[in-house]
mmCIF file of C-alpha atoms in Angstrom:
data_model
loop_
_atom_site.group_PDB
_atom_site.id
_atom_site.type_symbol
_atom_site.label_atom_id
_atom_site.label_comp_id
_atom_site.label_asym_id
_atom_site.label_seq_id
_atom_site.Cartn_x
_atom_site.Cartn_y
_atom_site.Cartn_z
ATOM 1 C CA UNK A 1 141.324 -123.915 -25.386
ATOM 2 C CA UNK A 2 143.755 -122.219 -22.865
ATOM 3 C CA UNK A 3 142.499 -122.526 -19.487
ATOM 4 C CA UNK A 4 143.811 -120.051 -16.547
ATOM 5 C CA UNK A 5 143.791 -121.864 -13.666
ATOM 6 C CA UNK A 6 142.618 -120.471 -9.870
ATOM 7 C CA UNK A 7 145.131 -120.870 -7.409
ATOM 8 C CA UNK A 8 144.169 -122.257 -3.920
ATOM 9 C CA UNK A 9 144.801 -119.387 -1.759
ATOM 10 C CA UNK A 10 144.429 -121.619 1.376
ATOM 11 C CA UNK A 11 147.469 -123.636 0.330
ATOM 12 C CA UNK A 12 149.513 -120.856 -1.521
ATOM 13 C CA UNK A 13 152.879 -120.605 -0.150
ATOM 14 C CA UNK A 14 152.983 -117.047 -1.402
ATOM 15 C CA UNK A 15 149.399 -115.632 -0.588
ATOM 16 C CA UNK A 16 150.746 -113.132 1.731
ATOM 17 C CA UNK A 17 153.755 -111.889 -0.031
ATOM 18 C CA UNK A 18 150.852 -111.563 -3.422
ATOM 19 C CA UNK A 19 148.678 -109.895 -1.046
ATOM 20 C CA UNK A 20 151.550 -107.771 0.285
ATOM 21 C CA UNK A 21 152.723 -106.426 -3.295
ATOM 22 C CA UNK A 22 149.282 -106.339 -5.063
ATOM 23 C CA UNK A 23 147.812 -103.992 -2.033
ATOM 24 C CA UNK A 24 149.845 -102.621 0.378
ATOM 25 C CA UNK A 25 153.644 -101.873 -1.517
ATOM 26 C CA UNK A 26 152.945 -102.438 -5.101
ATOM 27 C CA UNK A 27 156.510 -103.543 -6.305
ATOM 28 C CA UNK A 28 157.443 -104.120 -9.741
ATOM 29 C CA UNK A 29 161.912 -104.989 -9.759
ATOM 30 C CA UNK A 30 163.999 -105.394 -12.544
ATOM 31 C CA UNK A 31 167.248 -107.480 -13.058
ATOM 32 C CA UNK A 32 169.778 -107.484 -15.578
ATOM 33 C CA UNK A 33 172.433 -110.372 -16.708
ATOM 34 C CA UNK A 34 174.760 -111.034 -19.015
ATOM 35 C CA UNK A 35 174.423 -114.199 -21.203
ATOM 36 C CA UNK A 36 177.203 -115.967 -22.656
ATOM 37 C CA UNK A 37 175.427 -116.638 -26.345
ATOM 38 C CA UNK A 38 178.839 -117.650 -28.019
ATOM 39 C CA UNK A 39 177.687 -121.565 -28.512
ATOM 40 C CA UNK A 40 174.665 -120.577 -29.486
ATOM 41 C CA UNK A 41 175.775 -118.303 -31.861
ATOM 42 C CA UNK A 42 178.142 -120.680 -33.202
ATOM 43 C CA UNK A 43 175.456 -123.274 -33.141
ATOM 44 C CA UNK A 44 172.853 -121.106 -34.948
ATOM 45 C CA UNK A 45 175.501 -120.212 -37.528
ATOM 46 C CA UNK A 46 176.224 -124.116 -38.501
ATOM 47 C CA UNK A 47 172.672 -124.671 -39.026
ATOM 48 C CA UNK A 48 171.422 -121.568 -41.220
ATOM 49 C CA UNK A 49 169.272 -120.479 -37.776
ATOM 50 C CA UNK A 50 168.006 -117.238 -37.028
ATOM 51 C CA UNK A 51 168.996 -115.584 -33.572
ATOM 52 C CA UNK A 52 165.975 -113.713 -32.545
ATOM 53 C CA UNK A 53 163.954 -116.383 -32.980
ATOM 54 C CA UNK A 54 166.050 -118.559 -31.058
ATOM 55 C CA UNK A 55 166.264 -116.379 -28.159
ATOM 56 C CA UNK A 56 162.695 -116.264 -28.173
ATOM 57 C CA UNK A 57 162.472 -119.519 -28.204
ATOM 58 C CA UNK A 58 164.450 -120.311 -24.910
ATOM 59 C CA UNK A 59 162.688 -117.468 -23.128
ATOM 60 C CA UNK A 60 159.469 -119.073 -24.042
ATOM 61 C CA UNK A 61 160.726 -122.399 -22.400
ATOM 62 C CA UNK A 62 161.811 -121.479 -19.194
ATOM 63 C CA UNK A 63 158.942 -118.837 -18.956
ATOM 64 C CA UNK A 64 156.635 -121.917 -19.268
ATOM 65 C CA UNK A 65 158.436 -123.842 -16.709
ATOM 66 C CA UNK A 66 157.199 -121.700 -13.771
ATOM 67 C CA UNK A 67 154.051 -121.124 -13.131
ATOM 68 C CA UNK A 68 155.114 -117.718 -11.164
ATOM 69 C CA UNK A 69 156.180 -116.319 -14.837
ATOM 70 C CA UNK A 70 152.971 -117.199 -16.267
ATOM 71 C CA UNK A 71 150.329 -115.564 -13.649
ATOM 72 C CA UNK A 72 147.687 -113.948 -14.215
ATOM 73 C CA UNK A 73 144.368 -112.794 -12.393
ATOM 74 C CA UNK A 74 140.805 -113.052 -12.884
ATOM 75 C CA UNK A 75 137.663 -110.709 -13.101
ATOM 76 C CA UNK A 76 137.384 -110.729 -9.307
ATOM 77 C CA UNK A 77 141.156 -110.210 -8.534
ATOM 78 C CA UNK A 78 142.371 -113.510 -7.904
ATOM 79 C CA UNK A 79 145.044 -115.234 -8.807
ATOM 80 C CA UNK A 80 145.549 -117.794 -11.498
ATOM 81 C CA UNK A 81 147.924 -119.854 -13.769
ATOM 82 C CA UNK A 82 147.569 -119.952 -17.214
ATOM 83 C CA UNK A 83 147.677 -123.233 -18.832
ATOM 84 C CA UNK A 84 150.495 -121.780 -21.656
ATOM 85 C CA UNK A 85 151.780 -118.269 -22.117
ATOM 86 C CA UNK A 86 153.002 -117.285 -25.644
ATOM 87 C CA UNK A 87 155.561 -114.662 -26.576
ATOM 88 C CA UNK A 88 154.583 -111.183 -27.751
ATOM 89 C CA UNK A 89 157.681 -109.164 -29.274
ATOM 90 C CA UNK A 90 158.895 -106.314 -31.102
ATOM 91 C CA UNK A 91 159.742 -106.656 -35.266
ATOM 92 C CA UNK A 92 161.115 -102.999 -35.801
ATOM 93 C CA UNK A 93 160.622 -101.453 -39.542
ATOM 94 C CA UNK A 94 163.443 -99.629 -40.094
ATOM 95 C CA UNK A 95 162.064 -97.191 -42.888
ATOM 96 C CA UNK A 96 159.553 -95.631 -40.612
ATOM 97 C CA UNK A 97 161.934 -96.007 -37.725
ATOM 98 C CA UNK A 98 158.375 -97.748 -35.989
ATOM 99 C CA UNK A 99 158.250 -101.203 -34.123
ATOM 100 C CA UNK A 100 155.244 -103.347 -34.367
ATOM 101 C CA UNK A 101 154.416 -106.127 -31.678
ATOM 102 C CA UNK A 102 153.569 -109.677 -33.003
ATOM 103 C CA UNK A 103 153.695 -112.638 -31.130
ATOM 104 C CA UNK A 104 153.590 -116.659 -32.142
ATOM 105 C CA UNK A 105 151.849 -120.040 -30.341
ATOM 106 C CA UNK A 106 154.956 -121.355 -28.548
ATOM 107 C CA UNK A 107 155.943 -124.924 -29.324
ATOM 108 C CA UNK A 108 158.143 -127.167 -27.674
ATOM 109 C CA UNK A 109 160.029 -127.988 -30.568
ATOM 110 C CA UNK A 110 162.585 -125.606 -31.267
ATOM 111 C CA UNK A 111 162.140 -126.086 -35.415
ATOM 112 C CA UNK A 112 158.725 -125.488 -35.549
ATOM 113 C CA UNK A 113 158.622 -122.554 -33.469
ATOM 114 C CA UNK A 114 161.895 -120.669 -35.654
ATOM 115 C CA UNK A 115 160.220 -121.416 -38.400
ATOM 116 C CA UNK A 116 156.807 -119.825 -37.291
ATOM 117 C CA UNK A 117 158.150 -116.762 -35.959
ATOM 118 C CA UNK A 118 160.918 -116.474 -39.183
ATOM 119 C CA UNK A 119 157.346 -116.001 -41.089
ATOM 120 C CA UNK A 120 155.784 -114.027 -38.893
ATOM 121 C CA UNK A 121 158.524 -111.599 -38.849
ATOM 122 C CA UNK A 122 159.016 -111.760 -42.671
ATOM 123 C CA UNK A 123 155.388 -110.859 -42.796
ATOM 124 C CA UNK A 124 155.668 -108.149 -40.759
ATOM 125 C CA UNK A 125 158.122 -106.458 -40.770
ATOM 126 C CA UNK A 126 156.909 -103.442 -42.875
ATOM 127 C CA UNK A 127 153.765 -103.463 -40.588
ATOM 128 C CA UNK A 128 152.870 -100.042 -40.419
ATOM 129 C CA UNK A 129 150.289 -100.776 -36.858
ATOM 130 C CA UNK A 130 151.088 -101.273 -33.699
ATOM 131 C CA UNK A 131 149.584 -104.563 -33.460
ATOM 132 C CA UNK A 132 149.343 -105.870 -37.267
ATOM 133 C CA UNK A 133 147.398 -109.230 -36.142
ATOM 134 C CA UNK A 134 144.880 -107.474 -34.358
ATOM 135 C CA UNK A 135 144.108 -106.002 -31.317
ATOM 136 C CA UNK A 136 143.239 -106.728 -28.333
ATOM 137 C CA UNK A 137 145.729 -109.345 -28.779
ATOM 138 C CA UNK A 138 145.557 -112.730 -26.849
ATOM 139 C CA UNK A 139 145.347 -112.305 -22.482
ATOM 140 C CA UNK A 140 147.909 -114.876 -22.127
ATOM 141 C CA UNK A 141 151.256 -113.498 -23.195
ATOM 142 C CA UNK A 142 154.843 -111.872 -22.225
ATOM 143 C CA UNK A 143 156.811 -109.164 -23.627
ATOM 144 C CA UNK A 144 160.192 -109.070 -25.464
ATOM 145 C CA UNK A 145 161.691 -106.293 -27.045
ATOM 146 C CA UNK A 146 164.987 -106.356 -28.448
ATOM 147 C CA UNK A 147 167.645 -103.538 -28.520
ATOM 148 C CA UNK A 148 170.352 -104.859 -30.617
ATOM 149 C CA UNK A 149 171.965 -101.313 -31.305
ATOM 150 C CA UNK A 150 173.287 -100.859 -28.046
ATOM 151 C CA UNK A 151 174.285 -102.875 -24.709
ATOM 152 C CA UNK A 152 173.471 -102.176 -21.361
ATOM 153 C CA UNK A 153 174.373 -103.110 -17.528
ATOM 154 C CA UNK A 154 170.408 -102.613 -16.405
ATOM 155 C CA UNK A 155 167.853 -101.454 -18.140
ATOM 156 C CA UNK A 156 163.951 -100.895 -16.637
ATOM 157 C CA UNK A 157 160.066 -99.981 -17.602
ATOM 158 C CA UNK A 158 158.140 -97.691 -15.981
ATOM 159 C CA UNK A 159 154.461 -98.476 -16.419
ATOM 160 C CA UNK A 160 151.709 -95.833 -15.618
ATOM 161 C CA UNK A 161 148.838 -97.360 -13.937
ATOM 162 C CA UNK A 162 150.525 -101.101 -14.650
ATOM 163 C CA UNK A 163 150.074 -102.698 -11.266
ATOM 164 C CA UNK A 164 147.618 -105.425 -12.687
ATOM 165 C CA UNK A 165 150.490 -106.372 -15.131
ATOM 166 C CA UNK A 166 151.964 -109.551 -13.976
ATOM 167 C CA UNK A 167 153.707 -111.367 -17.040
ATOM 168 C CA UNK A 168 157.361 -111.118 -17.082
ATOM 169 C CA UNK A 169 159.137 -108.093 -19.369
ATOM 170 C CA UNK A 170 162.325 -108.950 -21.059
ATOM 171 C CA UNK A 171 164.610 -106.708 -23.163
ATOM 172 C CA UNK A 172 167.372 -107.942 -24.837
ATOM 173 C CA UNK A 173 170.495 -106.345 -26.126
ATOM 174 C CA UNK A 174 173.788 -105.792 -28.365
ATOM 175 C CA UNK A 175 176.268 -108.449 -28.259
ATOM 176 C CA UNK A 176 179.509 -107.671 -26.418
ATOM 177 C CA UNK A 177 182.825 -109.115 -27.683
ATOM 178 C CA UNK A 178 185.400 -109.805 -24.750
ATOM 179 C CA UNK A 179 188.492 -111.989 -25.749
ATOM 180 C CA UNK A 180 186.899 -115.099 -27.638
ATOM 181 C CA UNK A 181 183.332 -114.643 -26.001
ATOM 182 C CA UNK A 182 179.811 -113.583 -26.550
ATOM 183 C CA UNK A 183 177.734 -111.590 -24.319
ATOM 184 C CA UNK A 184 174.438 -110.758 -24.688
ATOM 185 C CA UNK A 185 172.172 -108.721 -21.833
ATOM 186 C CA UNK A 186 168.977 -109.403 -20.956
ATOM 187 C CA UNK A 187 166.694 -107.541 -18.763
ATOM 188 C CA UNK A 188 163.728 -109.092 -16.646
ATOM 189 C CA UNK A 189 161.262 -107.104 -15.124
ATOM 190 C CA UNK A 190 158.226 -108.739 -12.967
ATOM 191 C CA UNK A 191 155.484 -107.719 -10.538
ATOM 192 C CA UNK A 192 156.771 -108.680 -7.436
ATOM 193 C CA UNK A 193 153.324 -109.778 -6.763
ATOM 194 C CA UNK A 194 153.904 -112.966 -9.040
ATOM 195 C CA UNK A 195 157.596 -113.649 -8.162
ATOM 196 C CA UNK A 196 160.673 -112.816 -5.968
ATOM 197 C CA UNK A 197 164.458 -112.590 -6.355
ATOM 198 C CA UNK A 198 164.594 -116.637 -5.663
ATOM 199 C CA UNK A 199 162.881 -117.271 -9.141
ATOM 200 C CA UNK A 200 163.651 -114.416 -11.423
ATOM 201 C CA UNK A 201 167.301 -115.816 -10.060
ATOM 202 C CA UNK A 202 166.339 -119.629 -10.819
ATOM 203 C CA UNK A 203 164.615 -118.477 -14.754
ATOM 204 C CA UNK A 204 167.388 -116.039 -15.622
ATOM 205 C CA UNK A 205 170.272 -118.968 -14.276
ATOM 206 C CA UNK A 206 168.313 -121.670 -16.460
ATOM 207 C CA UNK A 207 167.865 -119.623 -19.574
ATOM 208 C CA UNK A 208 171.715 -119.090 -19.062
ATOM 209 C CA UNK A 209 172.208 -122.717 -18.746
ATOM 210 C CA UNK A 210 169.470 -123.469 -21.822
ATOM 211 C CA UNK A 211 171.888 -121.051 -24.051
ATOM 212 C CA UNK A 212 175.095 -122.781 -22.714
ATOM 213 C CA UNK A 213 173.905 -126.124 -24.364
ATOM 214 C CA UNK A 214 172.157 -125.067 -27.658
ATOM 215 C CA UNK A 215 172.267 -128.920 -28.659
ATOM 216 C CA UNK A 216 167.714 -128.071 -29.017
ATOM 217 C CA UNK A 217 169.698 -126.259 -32.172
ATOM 218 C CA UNK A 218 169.022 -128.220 -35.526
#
């Protein structure tokens, strides 16, 4: 059973910059990076792995690293940790030109997790719902949506009446080819609420540093 946690607002570091952002200046910011994915790549390559999968993967791990990244807030308004947050993203059916979201238990261990979400994708990918496992889907999850037709320098949501969203949004793009590397951009968007520039900087610099070493590959 996933548990969210209640966060002791007496001893909160950040109780007045949550306050400040939840009440006041509701903030959401976005950030943009490019990742070098060419080991990866290479990595996934030699051992018959998928790449969406394992990009979901290392999201999924530094995501659940921080607790910032996996907030969340109760009936009453306050705020709270979940225990675990799993990833929710987009399978896209090219036929009907539609997207469905799914979204798979994270694991630890990189094989069990590709394998999971190379099924769930094979399963689904001629959904023709919005949400072919069911809705209202699980509370604790975080979006990614891929956009591997195109790349992009920034790229941002804008969510009508979404201030009580406080998960972490990522969209990833098209690979870019510059000499004999691999670039791939990925987009974070947060409620400021939940984090600042210090850790979107310290989750996007670690899953840069996770896809730099892709010896979790096998």
């Amino acid at each position: 059973m996933v548990h969210a946690h209640p966060i002791d607002l007496e001893q909160w570091p950040r109780r007045a910059h949550f306050e400040h952002y939840r009440h006041r200046r509701p903030t959401y910011f976005a950030l943009t990076v490019g990742v070098d994915v060419t080991r990866l790549d290479a990595q996934l390559r030699t051992h018959g792995r998928r790449t969406y999968p394992a990009h979901i993967w290392a999201l999924a791990t530094v995501v659940n690293r921080h607790e910032e990244f996996r907030m969340t807030v109760d009936d009453d308004g306050n705020p709270a940790i979940w225990d675990v947050t799993h990833p929710s993203f987009t399978v896209f059916n090219p036929r009907r030109e539609t997207f469905s979201n799914i979204w798979a238990h994270y694991d630890r261990d990189f094989r069990t997790f590709h394998d999971r979400v190379e099924s769930l994708i094979a399963e689904h990918r001629d959904a023709t719902s919005l949400f072919p496992q069911g809705f209202p889907p699980p509370s604790n999850l975080f979006d990614i949506s891929s956009l591997p037709w195109v790349s992009f320098d920034s790229f941002t949501l804008h969510v009508e009446n979404g201030w009580s969203h406080y998960a972490p949004v990522f969209t990833l793009g098209k690979f870019t080819h510059q000499d004999d590397r691999l670039t791939m951009p990925v987009s974070l968007q947060i409620h400021h609420a939940a984090a600042d520039g210090f850790h979107a900087s310290r989750l996007l610099n670690e899953l840069s540093e996770l896809i730099g070493a892709p010896d979790w590959v096998s």
